[in-house]
PDB file of C-alpha atoms in Angstrom:
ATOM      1  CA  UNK A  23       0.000   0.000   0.000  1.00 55.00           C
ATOM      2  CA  UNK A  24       2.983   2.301   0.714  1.00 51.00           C
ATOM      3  CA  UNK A  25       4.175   1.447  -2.590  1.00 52.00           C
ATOM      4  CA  UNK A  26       1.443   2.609  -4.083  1.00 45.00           C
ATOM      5  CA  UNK A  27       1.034   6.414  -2.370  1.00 46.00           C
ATOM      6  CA  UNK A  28       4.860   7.048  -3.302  1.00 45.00           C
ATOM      7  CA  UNK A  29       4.257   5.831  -6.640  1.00 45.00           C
ATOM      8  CA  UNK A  30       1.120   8.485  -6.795  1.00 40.00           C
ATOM      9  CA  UNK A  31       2.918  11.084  -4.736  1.00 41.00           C
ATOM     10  CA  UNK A  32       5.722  10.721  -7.755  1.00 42.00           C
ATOM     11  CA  UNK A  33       3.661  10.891 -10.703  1.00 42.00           C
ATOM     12  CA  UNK A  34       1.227  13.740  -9.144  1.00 42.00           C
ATOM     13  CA  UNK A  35       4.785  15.740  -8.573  1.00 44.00           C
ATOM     14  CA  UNK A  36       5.719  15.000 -11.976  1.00 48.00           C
ATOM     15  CA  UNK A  37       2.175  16.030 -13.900  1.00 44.00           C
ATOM     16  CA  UNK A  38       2.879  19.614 -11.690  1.00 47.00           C
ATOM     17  CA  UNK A  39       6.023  20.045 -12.782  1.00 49.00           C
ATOM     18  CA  UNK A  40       4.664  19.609 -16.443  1.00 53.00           C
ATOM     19  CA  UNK A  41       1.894  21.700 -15.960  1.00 55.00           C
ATOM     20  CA  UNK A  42       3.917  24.315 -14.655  1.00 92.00           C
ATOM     21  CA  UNK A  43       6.395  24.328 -17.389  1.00 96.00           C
ATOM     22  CA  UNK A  44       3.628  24.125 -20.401  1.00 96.00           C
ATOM     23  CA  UNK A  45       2.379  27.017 -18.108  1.00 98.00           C
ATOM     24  CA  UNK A  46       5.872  28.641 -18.188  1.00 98.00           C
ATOM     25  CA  UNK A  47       6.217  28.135 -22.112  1.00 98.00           C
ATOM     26  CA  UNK A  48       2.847  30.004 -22.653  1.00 98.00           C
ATOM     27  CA  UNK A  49       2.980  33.045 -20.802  1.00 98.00           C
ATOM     28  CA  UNK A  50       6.592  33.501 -22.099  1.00 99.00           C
ATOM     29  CA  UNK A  51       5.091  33.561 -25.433  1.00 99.00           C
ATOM     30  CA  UNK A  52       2.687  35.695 -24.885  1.00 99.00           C
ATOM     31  CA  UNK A  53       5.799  37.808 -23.174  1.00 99.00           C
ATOM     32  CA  UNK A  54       7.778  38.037 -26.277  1.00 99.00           C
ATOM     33  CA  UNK A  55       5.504  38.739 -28.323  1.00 99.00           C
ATOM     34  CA  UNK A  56       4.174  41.312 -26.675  1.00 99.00           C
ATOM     35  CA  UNK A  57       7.363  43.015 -26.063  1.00 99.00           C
ATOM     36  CA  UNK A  58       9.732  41.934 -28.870  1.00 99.00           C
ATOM     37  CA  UNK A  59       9.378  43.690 -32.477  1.00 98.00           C
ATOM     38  CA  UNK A  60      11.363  43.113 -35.346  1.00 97.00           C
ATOM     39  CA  UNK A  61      14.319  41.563 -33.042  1.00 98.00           C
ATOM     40  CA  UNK A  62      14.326  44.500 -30.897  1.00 98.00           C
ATOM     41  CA  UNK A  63      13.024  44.650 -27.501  1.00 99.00           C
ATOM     42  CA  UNK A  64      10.267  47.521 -26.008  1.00 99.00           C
ATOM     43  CA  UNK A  65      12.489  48.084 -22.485  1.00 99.00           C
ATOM     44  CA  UNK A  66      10.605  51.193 -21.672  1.00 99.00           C
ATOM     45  CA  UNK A  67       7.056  49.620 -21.542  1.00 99.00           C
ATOM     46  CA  UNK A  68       8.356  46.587 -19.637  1.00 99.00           C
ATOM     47  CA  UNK A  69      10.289  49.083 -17.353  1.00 99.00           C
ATOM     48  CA  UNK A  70       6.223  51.229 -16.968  1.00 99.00           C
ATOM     49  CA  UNK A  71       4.829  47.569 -16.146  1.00 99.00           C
ATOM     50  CA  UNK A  72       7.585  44.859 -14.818  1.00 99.00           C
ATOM     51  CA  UNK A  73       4.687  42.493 -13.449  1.00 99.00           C
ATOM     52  CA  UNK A  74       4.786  39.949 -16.297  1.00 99.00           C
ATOM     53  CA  UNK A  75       8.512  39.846 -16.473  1.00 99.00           C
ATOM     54  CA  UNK A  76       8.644  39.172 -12.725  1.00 99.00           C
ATOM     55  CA  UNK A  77       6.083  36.396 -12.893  1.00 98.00           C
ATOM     56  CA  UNK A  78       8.000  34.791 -15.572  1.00 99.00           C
ATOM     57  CA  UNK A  79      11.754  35.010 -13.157  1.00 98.00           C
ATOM     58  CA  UNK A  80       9.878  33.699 -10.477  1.00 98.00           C
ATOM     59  CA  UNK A  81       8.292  31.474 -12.372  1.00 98.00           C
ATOM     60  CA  UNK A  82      11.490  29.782 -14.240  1.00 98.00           C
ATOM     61  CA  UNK A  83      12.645  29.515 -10.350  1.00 98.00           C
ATOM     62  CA  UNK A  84      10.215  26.809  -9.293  1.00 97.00           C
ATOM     63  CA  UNK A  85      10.649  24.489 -12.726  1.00 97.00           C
ATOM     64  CA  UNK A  86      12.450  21.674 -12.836  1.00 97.00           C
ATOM     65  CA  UNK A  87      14.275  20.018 -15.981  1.00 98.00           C
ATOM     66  CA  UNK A  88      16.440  17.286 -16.714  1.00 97.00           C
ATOM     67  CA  UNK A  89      18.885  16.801 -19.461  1.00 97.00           C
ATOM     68  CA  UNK A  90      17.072  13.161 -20.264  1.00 97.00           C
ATOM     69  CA  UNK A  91      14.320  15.264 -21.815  1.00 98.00           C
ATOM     70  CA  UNK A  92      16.881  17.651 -23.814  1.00 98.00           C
ATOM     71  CA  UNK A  93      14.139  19.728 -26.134  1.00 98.00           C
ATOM     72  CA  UNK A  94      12.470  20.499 -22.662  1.00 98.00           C
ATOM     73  CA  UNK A  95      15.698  20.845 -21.255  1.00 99.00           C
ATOM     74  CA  UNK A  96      17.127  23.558 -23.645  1.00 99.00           C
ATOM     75  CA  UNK A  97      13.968  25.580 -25.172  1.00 99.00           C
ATOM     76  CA  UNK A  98      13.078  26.288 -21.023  1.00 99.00           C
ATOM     77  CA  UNK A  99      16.867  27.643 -20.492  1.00 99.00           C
ATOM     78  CA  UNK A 100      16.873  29.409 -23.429  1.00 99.00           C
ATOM     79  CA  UNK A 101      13.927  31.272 -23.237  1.00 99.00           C
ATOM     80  CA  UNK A 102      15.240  31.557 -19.403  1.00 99.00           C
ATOM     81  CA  UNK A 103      18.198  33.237 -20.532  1.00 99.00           C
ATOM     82  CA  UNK A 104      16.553  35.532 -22.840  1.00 99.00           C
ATOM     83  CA  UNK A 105      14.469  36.663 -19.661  1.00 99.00           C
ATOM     84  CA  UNK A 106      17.060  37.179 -17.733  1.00 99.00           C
ATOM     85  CA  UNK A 107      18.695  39.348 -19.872  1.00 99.00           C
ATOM     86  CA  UNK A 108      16.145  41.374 -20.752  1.00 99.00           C
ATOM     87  CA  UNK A 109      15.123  41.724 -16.628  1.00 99.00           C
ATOM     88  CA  UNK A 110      18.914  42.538 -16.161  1.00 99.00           C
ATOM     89  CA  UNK A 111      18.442  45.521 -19.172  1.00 99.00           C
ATOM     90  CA  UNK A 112      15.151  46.512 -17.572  1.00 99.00           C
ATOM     91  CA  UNK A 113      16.337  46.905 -13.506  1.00 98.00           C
ATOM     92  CA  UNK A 114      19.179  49.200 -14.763  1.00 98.00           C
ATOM     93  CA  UNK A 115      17.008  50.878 -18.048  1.00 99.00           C
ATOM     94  CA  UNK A 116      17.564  53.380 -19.303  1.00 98.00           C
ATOM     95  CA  UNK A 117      20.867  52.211 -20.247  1.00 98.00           C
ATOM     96  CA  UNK A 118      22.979  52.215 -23.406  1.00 98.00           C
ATOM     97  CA  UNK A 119      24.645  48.828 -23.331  1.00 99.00           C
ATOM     98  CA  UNK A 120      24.609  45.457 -21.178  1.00 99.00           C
ATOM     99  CA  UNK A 121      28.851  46.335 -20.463  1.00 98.00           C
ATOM    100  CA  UNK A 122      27.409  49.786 -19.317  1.00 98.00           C
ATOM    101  CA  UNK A 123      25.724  47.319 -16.522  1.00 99.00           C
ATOM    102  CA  UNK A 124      28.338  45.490 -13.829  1.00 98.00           C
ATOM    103  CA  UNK A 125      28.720  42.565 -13.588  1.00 99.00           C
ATOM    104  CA  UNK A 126      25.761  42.125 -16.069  1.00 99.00           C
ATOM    105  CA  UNK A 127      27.390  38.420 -17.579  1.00 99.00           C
ATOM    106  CA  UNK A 128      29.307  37.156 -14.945  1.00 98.00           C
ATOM    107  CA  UNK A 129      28.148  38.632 -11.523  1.00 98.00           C
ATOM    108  CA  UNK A 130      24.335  39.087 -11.212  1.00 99.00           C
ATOM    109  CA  UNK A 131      22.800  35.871 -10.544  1.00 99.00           C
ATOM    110  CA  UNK A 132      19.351  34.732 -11.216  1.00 99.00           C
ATOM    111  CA  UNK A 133      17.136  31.506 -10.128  1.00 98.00           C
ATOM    112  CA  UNK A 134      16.362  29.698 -12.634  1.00 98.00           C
ATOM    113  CA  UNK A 135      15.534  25.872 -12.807  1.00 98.00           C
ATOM    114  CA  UNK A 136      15.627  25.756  -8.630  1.00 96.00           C
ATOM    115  CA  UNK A 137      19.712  27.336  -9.121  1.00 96.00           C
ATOM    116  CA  UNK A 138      21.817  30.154  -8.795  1.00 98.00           C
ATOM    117  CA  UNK A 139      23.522  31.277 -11.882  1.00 99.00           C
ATOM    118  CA  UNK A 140      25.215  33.893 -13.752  1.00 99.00           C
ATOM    119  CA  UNK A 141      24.094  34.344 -17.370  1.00 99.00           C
ATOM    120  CA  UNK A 142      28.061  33.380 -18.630  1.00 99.00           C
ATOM    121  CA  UNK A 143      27.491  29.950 -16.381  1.00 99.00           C
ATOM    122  CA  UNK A 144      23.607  29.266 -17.988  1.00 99.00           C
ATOM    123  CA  UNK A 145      25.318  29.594 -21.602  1.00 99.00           C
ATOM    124  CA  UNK A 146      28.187  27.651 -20.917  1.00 99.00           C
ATOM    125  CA  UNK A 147      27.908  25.340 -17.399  1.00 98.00           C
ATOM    126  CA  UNK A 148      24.269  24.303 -18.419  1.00 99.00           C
ATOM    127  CA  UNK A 149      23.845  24.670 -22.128  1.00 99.00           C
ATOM    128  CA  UNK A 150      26.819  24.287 -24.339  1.00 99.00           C
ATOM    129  CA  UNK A 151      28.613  21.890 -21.624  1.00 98.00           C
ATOM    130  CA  UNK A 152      26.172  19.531 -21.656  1.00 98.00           C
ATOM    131  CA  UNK A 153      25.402  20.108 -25.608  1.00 98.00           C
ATOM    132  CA  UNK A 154      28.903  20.652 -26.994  1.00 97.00           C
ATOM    133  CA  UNK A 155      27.698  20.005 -30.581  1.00 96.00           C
ATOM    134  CA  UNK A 156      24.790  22.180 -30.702  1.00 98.00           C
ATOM    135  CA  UNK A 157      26.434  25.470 -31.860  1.00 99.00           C
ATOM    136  CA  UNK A 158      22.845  26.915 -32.814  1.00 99.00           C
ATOM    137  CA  UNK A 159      22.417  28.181 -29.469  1.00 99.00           C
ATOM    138  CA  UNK A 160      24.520  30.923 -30.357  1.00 99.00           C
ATOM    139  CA  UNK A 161      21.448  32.052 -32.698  1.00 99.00           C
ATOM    140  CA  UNK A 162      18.986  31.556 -30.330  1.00 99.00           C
ATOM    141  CA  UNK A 163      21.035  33.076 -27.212  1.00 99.00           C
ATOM    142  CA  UNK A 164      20.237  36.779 -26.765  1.00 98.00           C
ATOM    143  CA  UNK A 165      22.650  39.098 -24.855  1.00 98.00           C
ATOM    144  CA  UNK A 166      20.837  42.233 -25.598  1.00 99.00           C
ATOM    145  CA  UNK A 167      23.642  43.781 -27.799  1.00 98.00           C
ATOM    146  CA  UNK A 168      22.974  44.433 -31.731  1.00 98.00           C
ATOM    147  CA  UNK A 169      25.960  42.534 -32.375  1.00 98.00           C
ATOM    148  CA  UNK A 170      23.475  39.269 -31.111  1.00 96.00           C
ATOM    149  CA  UNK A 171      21.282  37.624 -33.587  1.00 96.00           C
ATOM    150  CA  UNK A 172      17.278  39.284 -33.244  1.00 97.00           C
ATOM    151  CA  UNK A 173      15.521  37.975 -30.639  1.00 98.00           C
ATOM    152  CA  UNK A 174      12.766  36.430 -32.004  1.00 98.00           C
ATOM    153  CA  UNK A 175       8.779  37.368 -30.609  1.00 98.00           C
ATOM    154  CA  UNK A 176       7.972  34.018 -29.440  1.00 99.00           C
ATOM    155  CA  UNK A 177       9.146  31.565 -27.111  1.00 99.00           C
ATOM    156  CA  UNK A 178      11.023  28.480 -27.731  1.00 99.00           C
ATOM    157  CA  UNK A 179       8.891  25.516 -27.048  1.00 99.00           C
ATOM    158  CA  UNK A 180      10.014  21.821 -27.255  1.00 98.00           C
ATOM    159  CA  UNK A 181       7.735  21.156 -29.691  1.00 98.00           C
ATOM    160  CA  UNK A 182       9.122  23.245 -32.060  1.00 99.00           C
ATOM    161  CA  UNK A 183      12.991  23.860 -30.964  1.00 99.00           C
ATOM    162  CA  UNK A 184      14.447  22.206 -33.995  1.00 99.00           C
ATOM    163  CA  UNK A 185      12.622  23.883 -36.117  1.00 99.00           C
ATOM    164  CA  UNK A 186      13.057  27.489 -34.361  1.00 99.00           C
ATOM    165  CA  UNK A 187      16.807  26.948 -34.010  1.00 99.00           C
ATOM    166  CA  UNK A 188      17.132  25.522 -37.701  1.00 99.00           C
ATOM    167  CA  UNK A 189      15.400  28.978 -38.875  1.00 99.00           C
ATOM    168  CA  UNK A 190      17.011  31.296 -36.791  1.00 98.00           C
ATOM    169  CA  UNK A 191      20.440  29.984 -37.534  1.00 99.00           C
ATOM    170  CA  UNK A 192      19.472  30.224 -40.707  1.00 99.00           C
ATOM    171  CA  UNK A 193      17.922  33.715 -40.834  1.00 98.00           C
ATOM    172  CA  UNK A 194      21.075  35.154 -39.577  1.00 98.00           C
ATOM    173  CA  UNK A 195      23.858  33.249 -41.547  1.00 99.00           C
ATOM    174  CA  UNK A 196      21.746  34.496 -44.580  1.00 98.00           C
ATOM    175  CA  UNK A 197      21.719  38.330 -43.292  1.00 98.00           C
ATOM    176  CA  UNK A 198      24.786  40.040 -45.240  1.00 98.00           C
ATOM    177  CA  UNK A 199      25.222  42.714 -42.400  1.00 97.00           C
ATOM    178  CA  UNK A 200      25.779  39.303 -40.056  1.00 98.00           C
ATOM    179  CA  UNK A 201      27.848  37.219 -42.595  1.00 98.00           C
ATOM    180  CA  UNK A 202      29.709  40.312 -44.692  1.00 98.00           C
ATOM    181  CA  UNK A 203      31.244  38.737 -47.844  1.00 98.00           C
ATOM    182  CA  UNK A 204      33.078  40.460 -50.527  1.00 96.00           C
ATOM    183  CA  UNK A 205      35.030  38.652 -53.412  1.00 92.00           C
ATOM    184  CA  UNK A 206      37.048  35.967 -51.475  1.00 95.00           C
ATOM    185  CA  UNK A 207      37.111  37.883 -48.258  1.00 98.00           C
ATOM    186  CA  UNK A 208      34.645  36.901 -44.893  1.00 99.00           C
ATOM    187  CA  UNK A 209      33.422  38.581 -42.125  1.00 99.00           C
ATOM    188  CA  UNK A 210      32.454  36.879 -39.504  1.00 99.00           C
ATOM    189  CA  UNK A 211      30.607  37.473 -36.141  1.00 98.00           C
ATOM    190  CA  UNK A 212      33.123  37.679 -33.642  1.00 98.00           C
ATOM    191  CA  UNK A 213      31.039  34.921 -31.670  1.00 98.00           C
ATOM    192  CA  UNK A 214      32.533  32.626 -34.075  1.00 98.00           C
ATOM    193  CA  UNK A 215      36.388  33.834 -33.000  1.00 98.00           C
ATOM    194  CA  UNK A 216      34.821  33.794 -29.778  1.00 98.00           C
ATOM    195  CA  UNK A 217      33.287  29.978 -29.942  1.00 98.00           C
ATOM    196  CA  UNK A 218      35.202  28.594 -32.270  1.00 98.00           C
ATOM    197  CA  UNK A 219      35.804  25.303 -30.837  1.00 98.00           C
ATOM    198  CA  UNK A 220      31.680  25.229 -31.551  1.00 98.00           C
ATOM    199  CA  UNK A 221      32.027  25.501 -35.326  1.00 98.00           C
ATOM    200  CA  UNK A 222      34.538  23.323 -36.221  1.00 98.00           C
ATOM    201  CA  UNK A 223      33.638  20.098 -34.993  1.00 95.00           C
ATOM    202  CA  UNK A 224      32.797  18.855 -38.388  1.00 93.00           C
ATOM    203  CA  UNK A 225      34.927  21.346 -40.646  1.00 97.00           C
ATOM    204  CA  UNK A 226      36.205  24.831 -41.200  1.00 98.00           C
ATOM    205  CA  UNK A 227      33.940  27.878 -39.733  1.00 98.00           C
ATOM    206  CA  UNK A 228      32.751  28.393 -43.387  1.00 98.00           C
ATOM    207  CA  UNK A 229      31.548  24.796 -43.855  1.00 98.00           C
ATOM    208  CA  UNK A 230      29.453  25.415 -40.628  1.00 99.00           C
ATOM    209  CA  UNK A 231      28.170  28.369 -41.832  1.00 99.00           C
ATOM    210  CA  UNK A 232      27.665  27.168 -45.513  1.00 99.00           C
ATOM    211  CA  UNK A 233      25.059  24.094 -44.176  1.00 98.00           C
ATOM    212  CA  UNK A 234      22.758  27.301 -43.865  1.00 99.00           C
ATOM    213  CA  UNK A 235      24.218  29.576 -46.752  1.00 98.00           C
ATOM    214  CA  UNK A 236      21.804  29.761 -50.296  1.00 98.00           C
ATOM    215  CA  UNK A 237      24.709  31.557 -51.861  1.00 97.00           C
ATOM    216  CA  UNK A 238      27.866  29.632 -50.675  1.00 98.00           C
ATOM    217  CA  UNK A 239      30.926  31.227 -49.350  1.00 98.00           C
ATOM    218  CA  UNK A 240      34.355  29.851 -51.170  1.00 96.00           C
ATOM    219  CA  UNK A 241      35.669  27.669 -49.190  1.00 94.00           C
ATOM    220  CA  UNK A 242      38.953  29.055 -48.635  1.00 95.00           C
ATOM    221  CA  UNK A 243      37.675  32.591 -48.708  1.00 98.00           C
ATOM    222  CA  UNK A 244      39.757  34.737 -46.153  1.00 98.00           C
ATOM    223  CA  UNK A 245      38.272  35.087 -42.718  1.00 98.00           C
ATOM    224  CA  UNK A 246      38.366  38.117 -40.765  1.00 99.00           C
ATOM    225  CA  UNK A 247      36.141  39.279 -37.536  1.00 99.00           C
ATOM    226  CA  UNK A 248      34.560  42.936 -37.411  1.00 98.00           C
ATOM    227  CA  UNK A 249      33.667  44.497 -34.134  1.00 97.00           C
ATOM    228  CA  UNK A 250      31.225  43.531 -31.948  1.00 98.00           C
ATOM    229  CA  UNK A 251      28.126  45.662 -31.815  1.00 98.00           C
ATOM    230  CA  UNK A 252      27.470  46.025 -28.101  1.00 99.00           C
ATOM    231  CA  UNK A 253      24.706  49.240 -28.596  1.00 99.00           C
ATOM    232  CA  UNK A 254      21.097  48.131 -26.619  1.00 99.00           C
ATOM    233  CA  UNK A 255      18.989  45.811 -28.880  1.00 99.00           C
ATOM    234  CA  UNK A 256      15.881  48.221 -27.662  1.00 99.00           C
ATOM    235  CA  UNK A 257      13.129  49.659 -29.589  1.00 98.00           C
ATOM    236  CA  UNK A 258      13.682  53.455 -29.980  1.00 90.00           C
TER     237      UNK A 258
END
């Protein structure tokens, strides 16, 4: 008979916990797109009315994820991330830049998923450690600079994750002020000097960025790395 309660008591615990995060994935997707236009983000209404964004950080605290589900697993940190960012923008707004903001990466911490963490240790301690070959995060990933790929107005889902990373990996390796070609010459991103190790486990940085290219980029083209546009990713 006692075999039976836990058994219940388990698999009550574990409908909550999906509940909670179906619950989470909806009202962040109402969130973004509320907020989030054309990649940019609307800082000064969420700064008027921080009541959703709250919910949503408190929220992410009390969910629970395991890496043996990983589409769960990585659409709820990445949208977690993208929160986090945008509530670290938003406590400190107006503001020109996250580096304006101390400590913004690698100081303030956030609960997220029942832990502590820095946004630098969610990126690499919980997503790309445990996913080294998944190098799309670095589409999906938004650190509030215009440097970053758009944010996109919706929420990552499980459901849908391939299909949301596959586009907006695409999107932006297609985007000639993200990729800058000219002749047999290459800009890249510096977040692929940055993460290389990410990009090459198959191949050169170009052949990564070519599985997503219409117009190919010759494949011993020159690389180079232009600046890194840390300016707010807000809506003016």
């Amino acid at each position: 008979m006692k075999k039976v309660i836990i058994i219940a008591i388990l698999l009550i615990s574990q409908l909550g916990f999906s509940q909670s995060t179906s619950e989470f994935f909806k009202k962040a997707d109402a969130f973004f797109k509320t907020y989030v236009v054309n990649g940019k983000v609307n800082y000064t209404e969420i700064k008027k009315d921080p009541s959703s964004l709250n919910e949503l950080i408190d929220q992410a605290a009390k969910i629970r994820v395991s890496k043996s589900e990983p589409k769960t697993f990585q659409a709820f940190y990445i949208n977690a991330y993208n929160l986090a960012v945008i509530k670290g923008v938003t406590n400190k707004y107006p503001v020109k830049s996250p580096l304006n903001i101390k400590g913004f990466f690698d100081k303030t911490t956030y609960n997220l998923g029942g832990k502590q963490t820095t946004l630098n240790d969610l990126e690499n301690k919980i997503l790309r450690k445990n996913f080294p070959k998944e190098a799309r995060f670095h589409f999906s990933l938004v650190c509030a600079g215009l440097g970053c790929p758009p944010i996109i107005s919706e929420a990552y889902t499980p459901e849908s994750l391939d299909k949301q990373l596959q586009r907006q990996t695409t999107k932006a390796l297609n985007n000639p002020r993200f990729i800058k070609v000219k002749g047999n010459k290459v800009q890249l991103s510096q977040i692929f000097e940055w993460y290389k190790e990410d990009f090459t486990h198959n191949g050169s940085e170009i052949d990564y960025v070519n599985q997503f290219r219409k117009e190919k980029i010759p494949t011993k083209a020159k690389i180079s790395y232009y600046p890194y546009n840390w300016n707010l990713n807000a809506i003016k």
